[in-house]
Tab-separated table of C-alpha atoms and ligand atoms in Angstrom:
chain	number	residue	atom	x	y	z
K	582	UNK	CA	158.297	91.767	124.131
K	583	UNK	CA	156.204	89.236	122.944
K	584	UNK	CA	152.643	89.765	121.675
K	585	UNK	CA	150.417	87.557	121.748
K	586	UNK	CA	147.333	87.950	119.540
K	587	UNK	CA	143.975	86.376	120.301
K	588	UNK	CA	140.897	86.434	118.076
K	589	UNK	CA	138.050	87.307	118.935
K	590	UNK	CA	135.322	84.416	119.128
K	591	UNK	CA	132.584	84.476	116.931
K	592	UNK	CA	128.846	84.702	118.100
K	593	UNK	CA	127.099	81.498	117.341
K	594	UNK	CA	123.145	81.980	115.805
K	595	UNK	CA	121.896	81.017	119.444
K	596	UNK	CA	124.067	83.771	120.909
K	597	UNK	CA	123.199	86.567	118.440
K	598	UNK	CA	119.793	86.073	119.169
K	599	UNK	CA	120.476	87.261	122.778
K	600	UNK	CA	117.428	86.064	124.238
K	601	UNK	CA	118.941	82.623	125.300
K	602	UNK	CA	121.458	84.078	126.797
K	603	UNK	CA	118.700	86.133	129.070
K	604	UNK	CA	116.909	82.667	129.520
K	605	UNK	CA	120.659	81.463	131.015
K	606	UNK	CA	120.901	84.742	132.987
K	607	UNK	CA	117.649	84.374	134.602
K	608	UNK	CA	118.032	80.721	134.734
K	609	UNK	CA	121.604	81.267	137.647
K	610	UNK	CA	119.450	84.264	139.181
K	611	UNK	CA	116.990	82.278	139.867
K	612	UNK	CA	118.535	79.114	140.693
K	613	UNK	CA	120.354	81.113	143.544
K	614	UNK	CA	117.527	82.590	144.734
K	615	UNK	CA	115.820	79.352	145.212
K	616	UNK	CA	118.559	77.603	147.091
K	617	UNK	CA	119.026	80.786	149.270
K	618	UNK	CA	115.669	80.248	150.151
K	619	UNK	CA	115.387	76.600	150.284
K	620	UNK	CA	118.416	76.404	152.939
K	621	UNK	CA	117.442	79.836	154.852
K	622	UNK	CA	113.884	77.869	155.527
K	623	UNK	CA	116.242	74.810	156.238
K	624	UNK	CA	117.899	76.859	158.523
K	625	UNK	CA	115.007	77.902	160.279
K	626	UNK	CA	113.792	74.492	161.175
K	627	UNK	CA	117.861	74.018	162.537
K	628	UNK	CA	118.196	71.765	159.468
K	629	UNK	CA	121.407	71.705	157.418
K	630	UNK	CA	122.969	74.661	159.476
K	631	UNK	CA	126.510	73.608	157.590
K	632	UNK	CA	125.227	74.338	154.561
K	633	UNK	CA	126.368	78.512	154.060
K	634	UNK	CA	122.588	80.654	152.438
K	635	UNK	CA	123.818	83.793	151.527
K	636	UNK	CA	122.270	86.653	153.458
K	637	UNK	CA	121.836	90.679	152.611
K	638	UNK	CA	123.448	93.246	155.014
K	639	UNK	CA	121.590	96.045	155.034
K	640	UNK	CA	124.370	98.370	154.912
K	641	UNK	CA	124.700	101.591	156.129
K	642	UNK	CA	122.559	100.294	159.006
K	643	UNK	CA	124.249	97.053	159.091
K	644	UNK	CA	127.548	96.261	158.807
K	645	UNK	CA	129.819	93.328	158.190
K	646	UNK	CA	132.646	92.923	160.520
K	647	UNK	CA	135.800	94.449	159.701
K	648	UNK	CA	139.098	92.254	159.795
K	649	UNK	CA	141.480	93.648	161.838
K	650	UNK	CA	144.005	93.821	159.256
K	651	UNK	CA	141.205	96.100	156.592
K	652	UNK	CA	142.476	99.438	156.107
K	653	UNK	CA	139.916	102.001	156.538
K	654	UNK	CA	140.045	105.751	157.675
K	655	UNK	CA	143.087	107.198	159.063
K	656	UNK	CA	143.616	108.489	162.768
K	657	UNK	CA	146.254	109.972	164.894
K	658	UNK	CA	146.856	108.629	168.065
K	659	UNK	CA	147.423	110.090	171.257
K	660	UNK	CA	149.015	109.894	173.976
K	661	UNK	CA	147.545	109.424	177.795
K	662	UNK	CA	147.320	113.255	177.925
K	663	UNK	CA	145.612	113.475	174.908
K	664	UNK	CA	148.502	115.346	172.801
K	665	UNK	CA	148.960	113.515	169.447
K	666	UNK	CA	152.147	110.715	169.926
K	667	UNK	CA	153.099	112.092	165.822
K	668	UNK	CA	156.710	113.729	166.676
K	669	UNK	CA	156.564	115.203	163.087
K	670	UNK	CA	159.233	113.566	161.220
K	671	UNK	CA	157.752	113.564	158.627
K	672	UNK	CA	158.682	109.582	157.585
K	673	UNK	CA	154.722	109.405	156.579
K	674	UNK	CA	154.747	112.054	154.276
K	675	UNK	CA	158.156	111.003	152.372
K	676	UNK	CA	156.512	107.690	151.724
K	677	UNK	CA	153.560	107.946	150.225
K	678	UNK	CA	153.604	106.990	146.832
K	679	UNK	CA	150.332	109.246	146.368
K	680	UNK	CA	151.534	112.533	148.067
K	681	UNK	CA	148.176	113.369	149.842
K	682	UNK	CA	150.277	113.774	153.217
K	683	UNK	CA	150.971	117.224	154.437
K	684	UNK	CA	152.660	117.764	157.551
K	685	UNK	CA	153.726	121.194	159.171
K	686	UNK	CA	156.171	120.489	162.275
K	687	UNK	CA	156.556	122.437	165.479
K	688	UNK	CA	158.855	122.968	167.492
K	689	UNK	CA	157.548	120.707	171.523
K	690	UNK	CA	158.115	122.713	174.290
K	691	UNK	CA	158.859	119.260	175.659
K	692	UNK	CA	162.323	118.711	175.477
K	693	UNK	CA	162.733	115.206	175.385
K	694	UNK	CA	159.914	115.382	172.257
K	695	UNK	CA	161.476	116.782	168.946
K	696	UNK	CA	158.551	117.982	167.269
K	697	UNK	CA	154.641	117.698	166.848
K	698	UNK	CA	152.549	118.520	164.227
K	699	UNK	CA	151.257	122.056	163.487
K	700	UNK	CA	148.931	121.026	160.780
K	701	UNK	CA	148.617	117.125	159.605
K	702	UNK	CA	145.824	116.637	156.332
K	703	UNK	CA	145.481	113.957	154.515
K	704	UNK	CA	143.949	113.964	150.896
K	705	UNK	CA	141.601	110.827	151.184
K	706	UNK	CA	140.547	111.582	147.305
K	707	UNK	CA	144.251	110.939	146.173
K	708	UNK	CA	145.068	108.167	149.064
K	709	UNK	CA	145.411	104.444	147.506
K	710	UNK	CA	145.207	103.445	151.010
K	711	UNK	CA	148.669	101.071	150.822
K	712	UNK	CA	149.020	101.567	154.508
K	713	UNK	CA	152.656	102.791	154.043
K	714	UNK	CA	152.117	105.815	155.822
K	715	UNK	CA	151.294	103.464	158.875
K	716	UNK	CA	154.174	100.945	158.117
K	717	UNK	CA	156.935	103.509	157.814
K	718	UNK	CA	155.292	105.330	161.532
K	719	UNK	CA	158.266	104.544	163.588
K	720	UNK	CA	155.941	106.168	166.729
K	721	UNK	CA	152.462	104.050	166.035
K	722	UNK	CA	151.522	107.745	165.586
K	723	UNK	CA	148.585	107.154	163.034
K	724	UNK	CA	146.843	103.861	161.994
K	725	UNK	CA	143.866	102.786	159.580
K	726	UNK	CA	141.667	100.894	162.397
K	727	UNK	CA	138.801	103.431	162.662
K	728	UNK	CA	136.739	100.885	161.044
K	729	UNK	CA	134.937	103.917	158.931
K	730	UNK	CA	134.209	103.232	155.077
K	731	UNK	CA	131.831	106.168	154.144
K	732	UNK	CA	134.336	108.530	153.152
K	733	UNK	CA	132.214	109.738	150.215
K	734	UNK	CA	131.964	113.738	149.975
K	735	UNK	CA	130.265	116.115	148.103
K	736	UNK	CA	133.368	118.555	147.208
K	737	UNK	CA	137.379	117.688	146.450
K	738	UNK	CA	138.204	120.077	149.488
K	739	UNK	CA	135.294	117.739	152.220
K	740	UNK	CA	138.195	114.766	151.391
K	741	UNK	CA	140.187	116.493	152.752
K	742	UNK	CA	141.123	115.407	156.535
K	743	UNK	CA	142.618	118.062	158.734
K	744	UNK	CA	144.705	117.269	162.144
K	745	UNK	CA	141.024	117.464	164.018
K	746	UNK	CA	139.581	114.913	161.898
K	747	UNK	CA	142.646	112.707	162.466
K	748	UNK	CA	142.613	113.182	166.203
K	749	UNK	CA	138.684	112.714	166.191
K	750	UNK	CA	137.652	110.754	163.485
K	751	UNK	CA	134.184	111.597	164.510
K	752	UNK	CA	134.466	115.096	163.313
K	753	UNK	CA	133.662	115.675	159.800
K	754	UNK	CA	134.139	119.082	158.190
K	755	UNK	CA	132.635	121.771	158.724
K	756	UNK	CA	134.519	121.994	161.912
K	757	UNK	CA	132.663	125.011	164.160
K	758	UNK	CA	134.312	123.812	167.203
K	759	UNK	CA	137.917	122.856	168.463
K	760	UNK	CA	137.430	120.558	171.546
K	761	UNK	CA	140.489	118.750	171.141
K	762	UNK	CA	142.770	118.456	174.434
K	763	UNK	CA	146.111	119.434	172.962
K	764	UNK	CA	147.783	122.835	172.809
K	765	UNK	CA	147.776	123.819	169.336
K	766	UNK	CA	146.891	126.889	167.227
K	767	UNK	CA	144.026	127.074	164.908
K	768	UNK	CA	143.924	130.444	163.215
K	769	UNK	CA	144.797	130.593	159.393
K	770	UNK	CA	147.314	133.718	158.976
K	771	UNK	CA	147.448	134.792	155.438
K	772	UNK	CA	146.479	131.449	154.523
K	773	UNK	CA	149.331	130.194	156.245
K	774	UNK	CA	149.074	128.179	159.489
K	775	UNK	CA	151.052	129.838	162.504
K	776	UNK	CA	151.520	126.992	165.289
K	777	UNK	CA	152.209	127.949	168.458
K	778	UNK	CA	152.274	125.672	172.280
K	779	UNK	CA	149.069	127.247	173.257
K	780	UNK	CA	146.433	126.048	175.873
K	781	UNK	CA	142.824	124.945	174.220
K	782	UNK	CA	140.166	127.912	175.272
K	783	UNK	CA	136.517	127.143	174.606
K	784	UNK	CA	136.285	129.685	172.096
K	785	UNK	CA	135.478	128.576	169.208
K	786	UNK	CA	138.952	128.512	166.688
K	787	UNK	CA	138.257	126.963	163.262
K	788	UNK	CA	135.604	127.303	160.720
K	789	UNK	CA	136.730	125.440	156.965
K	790	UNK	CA	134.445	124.789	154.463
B	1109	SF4	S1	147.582	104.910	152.858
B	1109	SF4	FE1	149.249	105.133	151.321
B	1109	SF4	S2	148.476	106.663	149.882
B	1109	SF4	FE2	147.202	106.816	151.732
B	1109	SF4	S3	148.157	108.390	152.994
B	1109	SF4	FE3	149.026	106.430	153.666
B	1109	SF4	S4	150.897	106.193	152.436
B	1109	SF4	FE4	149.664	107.765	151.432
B	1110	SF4	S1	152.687	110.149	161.795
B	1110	SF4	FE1	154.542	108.971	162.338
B	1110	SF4	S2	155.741	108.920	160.440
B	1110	SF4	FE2	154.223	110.550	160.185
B	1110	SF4	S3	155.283	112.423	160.853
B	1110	SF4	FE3	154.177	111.612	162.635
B	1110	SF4	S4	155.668	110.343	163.714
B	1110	SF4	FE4	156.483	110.666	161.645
């Protein structure tokens, strides 16, 4: 391997005095501020609407569109009876190059459906989001087209996303309530999850912090 060594370039007398350098600073602040405003009052007469101004988004209120190709939060989808289409095979969680996939399988008391997930997390604080997990899907069981960027937490254990916050990516932890319409057992057993084809009561069946 070849290294290639390059020196480090001295600081002229101008540039160790630093304050020209703040004068240049202020100088492209400043001169970008001025055209912003020039053309946005341009603009506003319907002058020169070819010339781009840049403009602030006042994000979180406001936000930029999404491409349809961005990756952002994962989901699960479903199918028309609102059972998750994952048939547990588990192709997601062999891929990712990050291992924040964990998958439990059960048993469908469909026959012509092999398996569906007991438990499905994802670790978004270990995710690289490279979208494999999606590419390698061979059911179009989970995709990253929620459109939601605020995955910031306040613990490790919040980034967490459980199989309710995959089917309902509106749920954020902590989850009081189960209201999803798919047969499926919530109740930790000795911290182990025990998934059984059960119908969805109204009581209430998972609490995690
Ligand atoms: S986006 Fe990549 S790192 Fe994240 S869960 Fe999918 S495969 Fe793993
Ligand atoms: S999400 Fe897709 S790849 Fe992952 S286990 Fe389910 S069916 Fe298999």
């Amino acid at each position: 391997m070849t290294v290639k060594v390059v020196s480090r370039p001295e600081l002229t007398f101008w540039e160790k005095l630093y304050i020209p350098q703040i004068l240049l600073g202020l100088k492209i602040t400043s001169t970008h501020f001025f055209r912003n405003l020039f053309l946005h009052m341009l603009h506003f007469v319907g002058r020169f609407k070819h010339l781009p101004a840049s403009v602030t988004v006042q994000y979180p209120e406001e936000l930029r569109p999404l491409m349809s190709r961005f990756r952002s939060r994962h989901r699960l989808t479903l199918r028309e009876d609102k059972t998750p289409r994952c048939v547990g095979c588990m192709l997601c969680e062999t891929v990712c190059p990050a291992k924040c996939i964990t998958i439990v399988p059960g048993e469908h008391p469909d026959p012509h459906v092999e398996k569906y997930p007991i438990r499905f997390d994802i670790d978004l604080g270990v995710c690289v989001y490279c979208g494999y997990c999606v590419e390698a899907c061979p059911e179009d069981a989970i995709r990253m087209d929620t459109g939601i960027l605020d995955i910031a937490a306040y613990s490790r254990e919040a980034m967490k996303l459980d199989i309710h916050e995959l089917m309902d990516p509106k749920l954020r932890k902590p989850i009081k309530n189960c209201s999803l319409k798919f047969p499926h057992q919530c109740n930790l057993t000795d911290g182990e999850v025990k998934g059984t084809w059960e119908e969805v009561n109204e009581t209430p069946l998972v609490e995690k912090t």
